[in-house]
Amino acid sequence: MIGRIVGMLVGRELDRRDGSGGVKGAAFGYLVGGAMRRMGPLGLVLGGGYAAKKAYDRRKARRGY
């Protein structure tokens, strides 16, 4: 369950790059989630760290620091 959520967050972050939403990010998140589950706990840590870093950078850019 957590792996699917992290996969969804990674897919959303990757899809935000091109500015369009939709199926591409969801499909990529599904594939990344499967790969992360195969990697075990390390995959979840790496995927979660990627999503957290992107969210942190976006927040930092909004504040102007």
PDB file of C-alpha atoms in Angstrom:
ATOM      1  CA  MET A   1       0.000   0.000   0.000  1.00  0.00           C
ATOM      2  CA  ILE A   2       2.750   2.460   0.920  1.00  0.00           C
ATOM      3  CA  GLY A   3       4.660   1.482  -2.226  1.00  0.00           C
ATOM      4  CA  ARG A   4       1.679   2.427  -4.382  1.00  0.00           C
ATOM      5  CA  ILE A   5       1.335   5.783  -2.652  1.00  0.00           C
ATOM      6  CA  VAL A   6       5.025   6.550  -3.100  1.00  0.00           C
ATOM      7  CA  GLY A   7       4.792   5.451  -6.739  1.00  0.00           C
ATOM      8  CA  MET A   8       1.871   7.803  -7.225  1.00  0.00           C
ATOM      9  CA  LEU A   9       3.810  10.709  -5.704  1.00  0.00           C
ATOM     10  CA  VAL A  10       6.846  10.019  -7.875  1.00  0.00           C
ATOM     11  CA  GLY A  11       4.646   9.824 -10.988  1.00  0.00           C
ATOM     12  CA  ARG A  12       3.009  13.123 -10.098  1.00  0.00           C
ATOM     13  CA  GLU A  13       6.351  14.839  -9.600  1.00  0.00           C
ATOM     14  CA  LEU A  14       7.677  13.523 -12.889  1.00  0.00           C
ATOM     15  CA  ASP A  15       4.509  14.562 -14.719  1.00  0.00           C
ATOM     16  CA  ARG A  16       4.696  18.110 -13.363  1.00  0.00           C
ATOM     17  CA  ARG A  17       7.843  18.713 -15.408  1.00  0.00           C
ATOM     18  CA  ASP A  18       6.013  18.981 -18.713  1.00  0.00           C
ATOM     19  CA  GLY A  19       3.055  20.880 -17.285  1.00  0.00           C
ATOM     20  CA  SER A  20       0.356  18.513 -18.445  1.00  0.00           C
ATOM     21  CA  GLY A  21      -1.477  16.198 -16.153  1.00  0.00           C
ATOM     22  CA  GLY A  22      -3.081  12.917 -16.787  1.00  0.00           C
ATOM     23  CA  VAL A  23      -2.389   9.430 -17.905  1.00  0.00           C
ATOM     24  CA  LYS A  24       1.354   9.693 -18.510  1.00  0.00           C
ATOM     25  CA  GLY A  25       2.178  10.485 -14.889  1.00  0.00           C
ATOM     26  CA  ALA A  26      -0.205   7.855 -13.585  1.00  0.00           C
ATOM     27  CA  ALA A  27       1.249   5.170 -15.855  1.00  0.00           C
ATOM     28  CA  PHE A  28       4.801   6.130 -15.012  1.00  0.00           C
ATOM     29  CA  GLY A  29       3.960   6.166 -11.304  1.00  0.00           C
ATOM     30  CA  TYR A  30       2.511   2.673 -11.624  1.00  0.00           C
ATOM     31  CA  LEU A  31       5.678   1.418 -13.326  1.00  0.00           C
ATOM     32  CA  VAL A  32       7.969   3.157 -10.834  1.00  0.00           C
ATOM     33  CA  GLY A  33       5.905   1.768  -7.972  1.00  0.00           C
ATOM     34  CA  GLY A  34       6.385  -1.760  -9.298  1.00  0.00           C
ATOM     35  CA  ALA A  35      10.125  -1.237  -9.619  1.00  0.00           C
ATOM     36  CA  MET A  36      10.330   0.198  -6.112  1.00  0.00           C
ATOM     37  CA  ARG A  37       8.476  -2.797  -4.664  1.00  0.00           C
ATOM     38  CA  ARG A  38      10.972  -5.133  -6.314  1.00  0.00           C
ATOM     39  CA  MET A  39      13.847  -3.164  -4.773  1.00  0.00           C
ATOM     40  CA  GLY A  40      12.320  -3.602  -1.327  1.00  0.00           C
ATOM     41  CA  PRO A  41      12.723  -1.031   1.444  1.00  0.00           C
ATOM     42  CA  LEU A  42      15.556   0.707  -0.393  1.00  0.00           C
ATOM     43  CA  GLY A  43      13.237   1.466  -3.308  1.00  0.00           C
ATOM     44  CA  LEU A  44      10.643   2.986  -1.001  1.00  0.00           C
ATOM     45  CA  VAL A  45      13.273   5.153   0.662  1.00  0.00           C
ATOM     46  CA  LEU A  46      14.666   6.335  -2.678  1.00  0.00           C
ATOM     47  CA  GLY A  47      11.219   7.049  -4.150  1.00  0.00           C
ATOM     48  CA  GLY A  48      10.003   8.811  -1.019  1.00  0.00           C
ATOM     49  CA  GLY A  49      13.210  10.839  -0.838  1.00  0.00           C
ATOM     50  CA  TYR A  50      12.809  11.936  -4.456  1.00  0.00           C
ATOM     51  CA  ALA A  51       9.216  13.072  -3.918  1.00  0.00           C
ATOM     52  CA  ALA A  52      10.114  14.851  -0.662  1.00  0.00           C
ATOM     53  CA  LYS A  53      13.062  16.657  -2.287  1.00  0.00           C
ATOM     54  CA  LYS A  54      10.891  17.902  -5.146  1.00  0.00           C
ATOM     55  CA  ALA A  55       8.222  19.121  -2.706  1.00  0.00           C
ATOM     56  CA  TYR A  56      10.898  20.848  -0.589  1.00  0.00           C
ATOM     57  CA  ASP A  57      12.424  22.560  -3.635  1.00  0.00           C
ATOM     58  CA  ARG A  58       8.991  23.742  -4.810  1.00  0.00           C
ATOM     59  CA  ARG A  59       8.203  25.173  -1.349  1.00  0.00           C
ATOM     60  CA  LYS A  60      11.601  26.854  -1.165  1.00  0.00           C
ATOM     61  CA  ALA A  61      11.094  28.448  -4.602  1.00  0.00           C
ATOM     62  CA  ARG A  62       7.701  29.822  -3.576  1.00  0.00           C
ATOM     63  CA  ARG A  63       9.145  31.486  -0.492  1.00  0.00           C
ATOM     64  CA  GLY A  64      11.971  33.063  -2.482  1.00  0.00           C
ATOM     65  CA  TYR A  65      14.903  31.708  -0.486  1.00  0.00           C
TER      66      TYR A  65
END
